[in-house]
CSV table of C-alpha atoms in Angstrom, one decimal:
chain,number,residue,atom,x,y,z
A,26,ALA,CA,-20.1,26.3,-1.7
A,27,GLU,CA,-18.9,26.6,-5.2
A,28,GLN,CA,-16.0,28.8,-4.1
A,29,VAL,CA,-15.2,26.4,-1.1
A,30,LEU,CA,-15.3,23.5,-3.6
A,31,ARG,CA,-12.8,25.3,-6.0
A,32,GLN,CA,-10.7,26.4,-3.0
A,33,GLN,CA,-10.3,22.8,-2.1
A,34,SER,CA,-9.7,21.6,-5.5
A,35,GLU,CA,-6.7,24.4,-5.8
A,36,ALA,CA,-5.5,23.3,-2.3
A,37,LEU,CA,-5.3,19.5,-3.8
A,38,VAL,CA,-3.4,20.6,-6.7
A,39,LYS,CA,-0.9,22.6,-4.8
A,40,MET,CA,-0.3,19.7,-2.1
A,41,PHE,CA,0.2,17.3,-5.2
A,42,ALA,CA,2.7,19.7,-6.8
A,43,ALA,CA,4.5,20.0,-3.6
A,44,ALA,CA,4.7,16.4,-2.6
A,45,PRO,CA,8.6,15.5,-1.8
A,46,VAL,CA,8.1,12.2,-4.3
A,47,PRO,CA,7.5,12.1,-7.8
A,48,PHE,CA,3.7,11.5,-8.5
A,49,VAL,CA,1.8,11.0,-11.7
A,50,LEU,CA,-2.0,10.8,-12.2
A,51,THR,CA,-3.0,8.7,-15.0
A,52,THR,CA,-6.4,7.4,-16.2
A,53,ALA,CA,-7.1,4.0,-15.3
A,54,ASP,CA,-7.8,2.6,-18.7
A,55,ASP,CA,-5.7,3.9,-21.0
A,56,GLY,CA,-2.9,5.6,-18.9
A,57,THR,CA,-3.3,9.3,-20.2
A,58,VAL,CA,-1.3,11.6,-17.9
A,59,ARG,CA,-3.7,13.8,-16.3
A,60,LEU,CA,-1.5,15.5,-13.9
A,61,CYS,CA,1.9,15.0,-12.6
A,62,ASN,CA,4.2,17.1,-10.1
A,63,PRO,CA,7.4,18.8,-10.8
A,64,ARG,CA,9.6,15.9,-9.4
A,65,ALA,CA,8.1,13.3,-11.7
A,66,ALA,CA,8.6,15.7,-14.7
A,67,ASP,CA,12.3,16.1,-13.4
A,68,LEU,CA,12.6,12.3,-12.9
A,69,PHE,CA,11.3,11.8,-16.6
A,70,GLU,CA,13.6,14.8,-18.0
A,71,THR,CA,10.6,16.7,-19.3
A,72,THR,CA,8.1,19.6,-18.1
A,73,VAL,CA,4.8,18.9,-16.2
A,74,ASP,CA,3.1,20.3,-19.4
A,75,GLY,CA,5.3,18.0,-21.6
A,76,MET,CA,3.8,14.9,-19.7
A,77,ILE,CA,0.3,15.8,-19.2
A,78,GLY,CA,-1.9,14.4,-22.1
A,79,LYS,CA,0.7,11.8,-23.0
A,80,SER,CA,0.3,7.7,-22.6
A,81,ALA,CA,2.2,6.4,-19.7
A,82,GLY,CA,3.0,3.6,-21.8
A,83,ALA,CA,5.6,5.7,-23.8
A,84,TYR,CA,7.6,5.7,-20.6
A,85,TYR,CA,8.0,1.9,-20.3
A,86,VAL,CA,10.9,0.4,-21.9
A,87,GLU,CA,8.7,-2.9,-22.3
A,88,PRO,CA,5.0,-1.5,-23.2
A,89,SER,CA,3.4,-4.6,-22.0
A,90,GLU,CA,4.6,-3.8,-18.5
A,91,ARG,CA,2.4,-0.9,-18.4
A,92,ALA,CA,-0.6,-3.0,-19.3
A,93,ALA,CA,0.2,-5.7,-16.5
A,94,PHE,CA,0.9,-2.8,-14.1
A,95,ALA,CA,-2.2,-0.8,-14.7
A,96,HIS,CA,-4.4,-4.2,-14.5
A,97,ALA,CA,-2.8,-5.0,-11.0
A,98,ALA,CA,-3.5,-1.5,-9.8
A,99,ARG,CA,-7.3,-1.4,-11.1
A,100,SER,CA,-7.7,-4.2,-8.9
A,101,GLY,CA,-6.4,-2.5,-5.7
A,102,LYS,CA,-3.5,-1.1,-4.1
A,103,VAL,CA,-0.2,-1.8,-5.7
A,104,GLU,CA,3.2,-1.5,-3.5
A,105,GLY,CA,6.9,-2.0,-5.0
A,106,TYR,CA,6.0,-3.0,-8.4
A,107,SER,CA,9.6,-2.9,-10.3
A,108,VAL,CA,9.9,-1.8,-13.8
A,109,GLU,CA,12.4,-0.5,-16.2
A,110,LEU,CA,11.0,2.9,-17.3
A,111,ARG,CA,12.2,5.3,-20.0
A,112,THR,CA,12.8,9.3,-19.9
A,113,GLU,CA,12.0,11.5,-22.6
A,114,LYS,CA,15.3,11.9,-23.4
A,115,GLY,CA,15.6,8.0,-23.8
A,116,ARG,CA,17.9,7.4,-20.6
A,117,THR,CA,16.5,4.2,-19.0
A,118,PHE,CA,16.4,3.6,-15.3
A,119,TRP,CA,14.6,1.2,-12.8
A,120,ALA,CA,11.7,2.4,-10.6
A,121,LEU,CA,9.8,1.1,-7.8
A,122,LEU,CA,5.9,2.1,-8.6
A,123,SER,CA,3.2,2.4,-6.0
A,124,ALA,CA,-0.5,2.9,-6.9
A,125,GLN,CA,-3.7,3.7,-5.8
A,126,PRO,CA,-6.7,3.7,-7.8
A,127,ILE,CA,-9.2,6.6,-7.2
A,128,GLU,CA,-12.2,8.0,-8.3
A,129,LEU,CA,-12.2,11.8,-9.4
A,130,ASP,CA,-15.1,13.8,-11.1
A,131,GLY,CA,-16.5,10.4,-12.3
A,132,GLU,CA,-13.3,9.2,-13.8
A,133,SER,CA,-11.3,6.2,-12.6
A,134,LEU,CA,-7.6,7.2,-12.1
A,135,LEU,CA,-4.5,5.9,-10.9
A,136,MET,CA,-2.5,7.8,-8.5
A,137,VAL,CA,1.1,6.2,-9.1
A,138,GLY,CA,4.2,7.1,-7.0
A,139,VAL,CA,7.7,6.5,-8.6
A,140,SER,CA,10.9,5.9,-7.0
A,141,ASP,CA,14.2,5.5,-9.0
A,142,ILE,CA,15.8,2.3,-7.7
A,143,THR,CA,18.4,2.2,-10.6
A,144,GLU,CA,21.4,2.6,-8.1
A,145,GLN,CA,19.8,-0.2,-6.0
A,146,ARG,CA,19.7,-2.4,-8.7
A,147,ARG,CA,23.2,-1.9,-9.7
A,148,THR,CA,24.4,-2.6,-6.2
A,149,GLU,CA,22.6,-5.9,-6.1
A,150,ALA,CA,23.8,-6.9,-9.4
A,151,GLU,CA,27.4,-6.1,-8.1
A,152,LEU,CA,26.9,-8.1,-5.0
A,153,ARG,CA,25.5,-11.1,-6.8
A,154,GLU,CA,28.9,-11.0,-8.9
A,155,LEU,CA,31.0,-10.7,-5.9
A,156,ALA,CA,28.9,-14.0,-4.4
A,157,MET,CA,29.9,-15.9,-7.7
A,158,ARG,CA,33.6,-15.0,-8.4
A,159,ASP,CA,36.8,-15.1,-6.8
A,160,PRO,CA,38.3,-11.4,-6.6
A,161,LEU,CA,41.8,-12.3,-7.4
A,162,THR,CA,41.1,-14.3,-10.4
A,163,GLY,CA,37.8,-13.2,-11.6
A,164,LEU,CA,36.9,-17.0,-12.1
A,165,PHE,CA,33.6,-18.5,-10.8
A,166,ASN,CA,34.3,-19.7,-7.1
A,167,ARG,CA,33.7,-22.9,-5.3
A,168,ARG,CA,30.1,-22.1,-4.6
A,169,THR,CA,29.3,-21.5,-8.0
A,170,PHE,CA,31.1,-24.5,-9.2
A,171,VAL,CA,29.0,-26.7,-6.5
A,172,GLU,CA,25.7,-25.2,-7.8
A,173,ALA,CA,26.7,-25.7,-11.6
A,174,ALA,CA,28.1,-29.2,-10.6
A,175,ALA,CA,24.8,-30.2,-8.9
A,176,GLN,CA,22.8,-29.0,-12.1
A,177,GLU,CA,25.1,-31.0,-14.3
A,178,ILE,CA,24.9,-34.2,-12.4
A,179,ALA,CA,21.2,-34.1,-12.2
A,180,ARG,CA,21.0,-33.3,-15.9
A,181,ALA,CA,23.3,-36.5,-16.4
A,182,ASP,CA,21.1,-38.4,-14.0
A,183,ARG,CA,17.9,-37.3,-16.1
A,184,TYR,CA,19.0,-38.3,-19.5
A,185,GLY,CA,20.9,-41.4,-18.3
A,186,GLN,CA,24.4,-40.0,-19.5
A,187,ALA,CA,27.8,-40.2,-18.2
A,188,ILE,CA,29.6,-37.2,-16.5
A,189,SER,CA,33.2,-36.6,-16.0
A,190,LEU,CA,35.0,-33.7,-14.3
A,191,ALA,CA,38.9,-32.9,-14.1
A,192,LEU,CA,39.9,-30.8,-11.2
A,193,VAL,CA,43.3,-28.9,-11.1
A,194,ASP,CA,44.6,-27.6,-7.7
A,195,VAL,CA,47.4,-25.2,-8.0
A,196,ASP,CA,49.8,-24.6,-4.8
A,197,HIS,CA,50.8,-21.1,-4.2
A,198,PHE,CA,48.4,-19.8,-6.9
A,199,LYS,CA,48.7,-16.2,-5.6
A,200,ARG,CA,52.3,-16.3,-6.5
A,201,ILE,CA,51.3,-16.8,-10.0
């Protein structure tokens, strides 16, 4: 029975290490890294041994985010928690975390999957910028103007103040 248990334990460790996505196993209370796979170590620019025993909070740009994430994860499964993380070398990146609380050998742990979404966040920011600015001039576009004007009109109404607007229409602006 002990040999079967040992073989099953070894098989689980091998499967964890071979997982195609970065995984980290931390204690639920203080976030000590108990185990990680090579993909996680690569993502955090370190080694598996370099991560084990370290506090997961050290990888968060904003340490309070780790506490919020851990609280949510201890309450149940967490999917798609977006947070900015830091590697051992100090490089920051945006990650999407998913976690599942588990009990292993009487210890409450969190099994956390990590996905690097830095490129996706960069693309979203570029799309937001494109939606707000004229590509020719780089100036805010009509949509942004209408939104800002509505806010200013509401502010003027709220405080009982007057508001004025100057509008310039330039013909054949592209030639300029």
